[in-house]
Amino acid sequence: NAENYQWQWCSFMAPCFSSVFIFIYCIYYYFTKTDVRGMVQSVYFFTYSGVLSVTLGLVCGFVGLFSTAFFVRSIYSNLKTD
């Protein structure tokens, strides 16, 4: 049986993982490109980077989920059942 009943999670999580790479780049950017020193500034930078990454991940995940749901609905609406 080649059917995958968990396709919704795959279509949500695959685009959502782009936020992980963006947060990893924020860590790289913090340690190599910025001259930020201090605990408050570091917490501020990583808090806003985390919020941005989570928000972007949720947006990309929902776009991926709704686009694949639309695609699946459109291809199954054209099937003829006898």
Coordinates of N, CA, C and O in Angstrom, one line a residue:
N1 N 0.8 -1.2 0.0 CA 0.0 0.0 0.0 C 0.9 1.2 0.0 O 1.7 1.5 0.9
A2 N 0.8 2.0 -1.0 CA 1.6 3.2 -1.2 C 1.0 4.5 -0.7 O 1.5 5.6 -0.9
E3 N -0.1 4.4 0.0 CA -0.8 5.6 0.4 C -0.2 6.1 1.7 O 0.2 5.4 2.5
N4 N -0.1 7.4 1.8 CA 0.5 8.1 2.9 C -0.6 8.9 3.6 O -0.9 10.0 3.1
Y5 N -1.1 8.5 4.7 CA -2.1 9.2 5.4 C -1.6 10.3 6.2 O -2.3 11.1 6.8
Q6 N -0.3 10.4 6.3 CA 0.4 11.5 7.1 C 0.9 12.6 6.3 O 1.9 13.3 6.7
W7 N 0.4 12.8 5.1 CA 1.0 13.8 4.1 C 0.8 15.2 4.7 O 1.6 16.1 4.3
Q8 N -0.1 15.4 5.5 CA -0.3 16.8 6.0 C 0.9 17.3 6.8 O 1.3 18.4 6.7
W9 N 1.4 16.4 7.7 CA 2.5 16.7 8.5 C 3.8 17.0 7.6 O 4.6 17.9 7.9
C10 N 4.0 16.1 6.6 CA 5.1 16.3 5.7 C 5.0 17.6 4.9 O 6.0 18.3 4.8
S11 N 3.8 18.0 4.5 CA 3.7 19.2 3.7 C 3.8 20.4 4.6 O 4.0 21.5 4.1
F12 N 3.5 20.3 5.9 CA 3.7 21.4 6.8 C 5.2 21.5 7.3 O 5.7 22.6 7.3
M13 N 5.8 20.4 7.6 CA 7.1 20.4 8.2 C 8.2 20.7 7.2 O 9.3 21.3 7.6
A14 N 8.1 20.3 6.0 CA 9.2 20.5 5.0 C 9.4 22.0 4.8 O 10.6 22.4 4.9
P15 N 8.5 22.8 4.5 CA 8.8 24.2 4.4 C 9.1 24.9 5.8 O 9.8 25.9 5.8
C16 N 8.6 24.3 6.8 CA 8.8 24.9 8.2 C 10.2 24.8 8.6 O 10.7 25.6 9.3
F17 N 11.0 23.8 8.1 CA 12.4 23.6 8.4 C 13.3 24.7 7.9 O 14.4 24.9 8.3
S18 N 12.7 25.6 7.0 CA 13.5 26.7 6.5 C 13.8 27.7 7.6 O 14.9 28.3 7.7
S19 N 12.9 27.7 8.6 CA 13.2 28.6 9.8 C 14.3 28.1 10.6 O 15.0 28.9 11.3
V20 N 14.6 26.8 10.7 CA 15.7 26.3 11.4 C 17.0 26.8 10.8 O 17.9 27.2 11.5
F21 N 17.1 26.8 9.5 CA 18.3 27.2 8.8 C 18.5 28.7 9.0 O 19.6 29.2 9.1
I22 N 17.4 29.5 9.0 CA 17.5 30.9 9.2 C 18.0 31.2 10.6 O 18.8 32.1 10.8
F23 N 17.5 30.5 11.6 CA 18.0 30.7 13.0 C 19.4 30.3 13.1 O 20.2 31.0 13.8
I24 N 19.9 29.2 12.4 CA 21.3 28.9 12.4 C 22.1 30.0 11.8 O 23.2 30.3 12.3
Y25 N 21.6 30.6 10.7 CA 22.3 31.7 10.1 C 22.4 32.9 11.1 O 23.4 33.6 11.1
C26 N 21.3 33.1 11.8 CA 21.3 34.2 12.8 C 22.4 34.0 13.9 O 23.1 34.9 14.3
I27 N 22.6 32.7 14.3 CA 23.7 32.4 15.2 C 25.0 32.7 14.6 O 25.9 33.3 15.2
Y28 N 25.2 32.2 13.4 CA 26.5 32.5 12.6 C 26.7 34.0 12.5 O 27.8 34.5 12.7
Y29 N 25.7 34.7 12.1 CA 25.8 36.2 11.9 C 26.1 36.9 13.2 O 26.9 37.8 13.2
Y30 N 25.6 36.4 14.3 CA 25.8 37.0 15.6 C 27.3 36.9 16.0 O 27.9 37.8 16.5
F31 N 27.9 35.7 15.8 CA 29.2 35.4 16.3 C 30.3 35.9 15.3 O 31.4 36.1 15.7
T32 N 29.9 36.1 14.0 CA 31.0 36.5 13.0 C 30.9 37.9 12.5 O 31.9 38.6 12.2
K33 N 29.7 38.5 12.4 CA 29.5 39.8 11.8 C 29.2 40.9 12.7 O 29.4 42.1 12.4
T34 N 28.6 40.6 13.9 CA 28.2 41.7 14.8 C 29.3 42.0 15.8 O 30.1 41.1 16.1
D35 N 29.2 43.1 16.4 CA 30.0 43.5 17.5 C 29.2 43.8 18.8 O 29.4 44.7 19.5
V36 N 28.2 42.9 19.0 CA 27.3 43.0 20.1 C 28.0 42.4 21.4 O 28.4 41.2 21.3
R37 N 28.0 43.2 22.4 CA 28.6 42.6 23.7 C 27.5 43.0 24.8 O 26.9 44.0 24.8
G38 N 27.4 42.1 25.7 CA 26.4 42.3 26.8 C 25.3 41.3 26.8 O 24.9 40.8 25.7
M39 N 24.9 41.0 28.0 CA 23.8 40.0 28.1 C 22.5 40.4 27.6 O 21.8 39.7 26.9
V40 N 22.1 41.7 27.9 CA 20.8 42.2 27.4 C 20.7 42.3 25.9 O 19.7 41.9 25.3
Q41 N 21.8 42.7 25.3 CA 21.8 42.8 23.8 C 21.7 41.5 23.2 O 21.1 41.3 22.1
S42 N 22.4 40.5 23.8 CA 22.4 39.1 23.2 C 21.0 38.5 23.4 O 20.5 37.9 22.4
V43 N 20.4 38.6 24.5 CA 19.1 38.1 24.7 C 18.1 38.8 23.7 O 17.2 38.1 23.2
Y44 N 18.2 40.1 23.6 CA 17.4 40.8 22.6 C 17.5 40.3 21.2 O 16.5 40.1 20.5
F45 N 18.8 40.1 20.8 CA 19.0 39.6 19.4 C 18.5 38.2 19.2 O 17.8 38.0 18.2
F46 N 18.8 37.3 20.1 CA 18.3 36.0 20.0 C 16.8 35.8 20.2 O 16.2 34.9 19.5
T47 N 16.2 36.6 21.0 CA 14.7 36.6 21.1 C 14.0 37.0 19.9 O 13.1 36.3 19.4
Y48 N 14.5 38.1 19.3 CA 13.8 38.6 18.1 C 14.2 37.7 16.9 O 13.4 37.5 16.0
S49 N 15.4 37.1 16.9 CA 15.7 36.1 15.8 C 14.8 34.9 15.9 O 14.4 34.3 14.9
G50 N 14.6 34.4 17.2 CA 13.8 33.2 17.4 C 12.3 33.5 17.0 O 11.7 32.7 16.4
V51 N 11.8 34.7 17.4 CA 10.4 35.0 17.0 C 10.3 35.1 15.5 O 9.3 34.6 14.9
L52 N 11.2 35.8 14.9 CA 11.2 35.9 13.4 C 11.3 34.5 12.8 O 10.5 34.2 11.8
S53 N 12.1 33.6 13.3 CA 12.2 32.3 12.7 C 11.0 31.4 12.9 O 10.5 30.8 12.0
V54 N 10.4 31.5 14.1 CA 9.2 30.7 14.3 C 8.0 31.3 13.5 O 7.3 30.5 12.9
T55 N 7.9 32.6 13.4 CA 6.9 33.2 12.6 C 7.0 32.8 11.1 O 6.1 32.4 10.4
L56 N 8.2 32.9 10.6 CA 8.5 32.5 9.2 C 8.2 31.1 9.0 O 7.7 30.7 7.9
G57 N 8.6 30.2 9.9 CA 8.4 28.8 9.8 C 6.9 28.5 9.8 O 6.4 27.6 9.0
L58 N 6.1 29.1 10.6 CA 4.7 28.9 10.6 C 4.0 29.4 9.3 O 3.1 28.7 8.8
V59 N 4.4 30.5 8.8 CA 3.9 31.0 7.6 C 4.2 30.1 6.4 O 3.3 29.7 5.6
C60 N 5.5 29.7 6.3 CA 5.9 28.8 5.2 C 5.2 27.4 5.4 O 4.8 26.8 4.4
G61 N 5.0 27.0 6.6 CA 4.4 25.7 6.8 C 2.9 25.7 6.4 O 2.4 24.8 5.8
F62 N 2.2 26.8 6.8 CA 0.8 26.9 6.4 C 0.7 27.1 4.9 O -0.3 26.6 4.3
V63 N 1.6 27.8 4.2 CA 1.5 27.9 2.8 C 1.7 26.6 2.1 O 1.0 26.2 1.2
G64 N 2.7 25.8 2.6 CA 2.9 24.5 2.1 C 1.7 23.6 2.3 O 1.4 22.8 1.4
L65 N 1.2 23.6 3.5 CA 0.0 22.8 3.8 C -1.2 23.1 2.9 O -1.8 22.2 2.4
F66 N -1.5 24.4 2.8 CA -2.7 24.7 2.0 C -2.5 24.5 0.6 O -3.4 24.2 -0.2
S67 N -1.3 24.7 0.1 CA -1.1 24.5 -1.4 C -1.1 23.0 -1.7 O -1.7 22.7 -2.7
T68 N -0.6 22.2 -0.8 CA -0.7 20.7 -1.1 C -2.1 20.2 -0.9 O -2.6 19.3 -1.7
A69 N -2.8 20.8 0.0 CA -4.2 20.4 0.2 C -5.1 20.8 -1.0 O -5.9 20.0 -1.5
F70 N -4.8 22.0 -1.5 CA -5.5 22.4 -2.7 C -5.1 21.5 -3.9 O -6.0 21.1 -4.7
F71 N -3.9 21.1 -4.0 CA -3.4 20.3 -5.1 C -4.1 18.9 -5.0 O -4.6 18.4 -6.0
V72 N -4.1 18.3 -3.8 CA -4.7 17.0 -3.6 C -6.2 17.0 -3.9 O -6.7 16.2 -4.5
R73 N -6.8 18.1 -3.4 CA -8.3 18.2 -3.6 C -8.6 18.4 -5.1 O -9.5 17.8 -5.7
S74 N -7.7 19.1 -5.8 CA -8.0 19.3 -7.3 C -7.8 18.1 -8.1 O -8.5 17.8 -9.0
I75 N -6.7 17.3 -7.7 CA -6.5 16.1 -8.6 C -7.5 15.0 -8.2 O -7.9 14.2 -9.1
Y76 N -8.0 14.9 -7.0 CA -9.0 13.9 -6.7 C -10.4 14.3 -7.1 O -11.3 13.5 -7.2
S77 N -10.6 15.6 -7.3 CA -12.0 16.0 -7.8 C -12.2 15.7 -9.3 O -13.3 15.6 -9.7
N78 N -11.1 15.4 -10.0 CA -11.2 15.0 -11.4 C -11.3 13.5 -11.6 O -11.4 13.1 -12.8
L79 N -11.2 12.7 -10.6 CA -11.3 11.3 -10.7 C -12.8 10.9 -10.9 O -13.7 11.4 -10.3
K80 N -12.9 9.9 -11.8 CA -14.3 9.4 -12.0 C -14.4 8.0 -11.2 O -13.5 7.2 -11.4
T81 N -15.3 7.9 -10.4 CA -15.6 6.7 -9.7 C -16.8 6.0 -10.3 O -17.8 6.6 -10.5
D82 N -16.7 4.7 -10.5 CA -17.9 4.0 -11.1 C -18.5 3.1 -10.1 O -18.0 2.6 -9.2

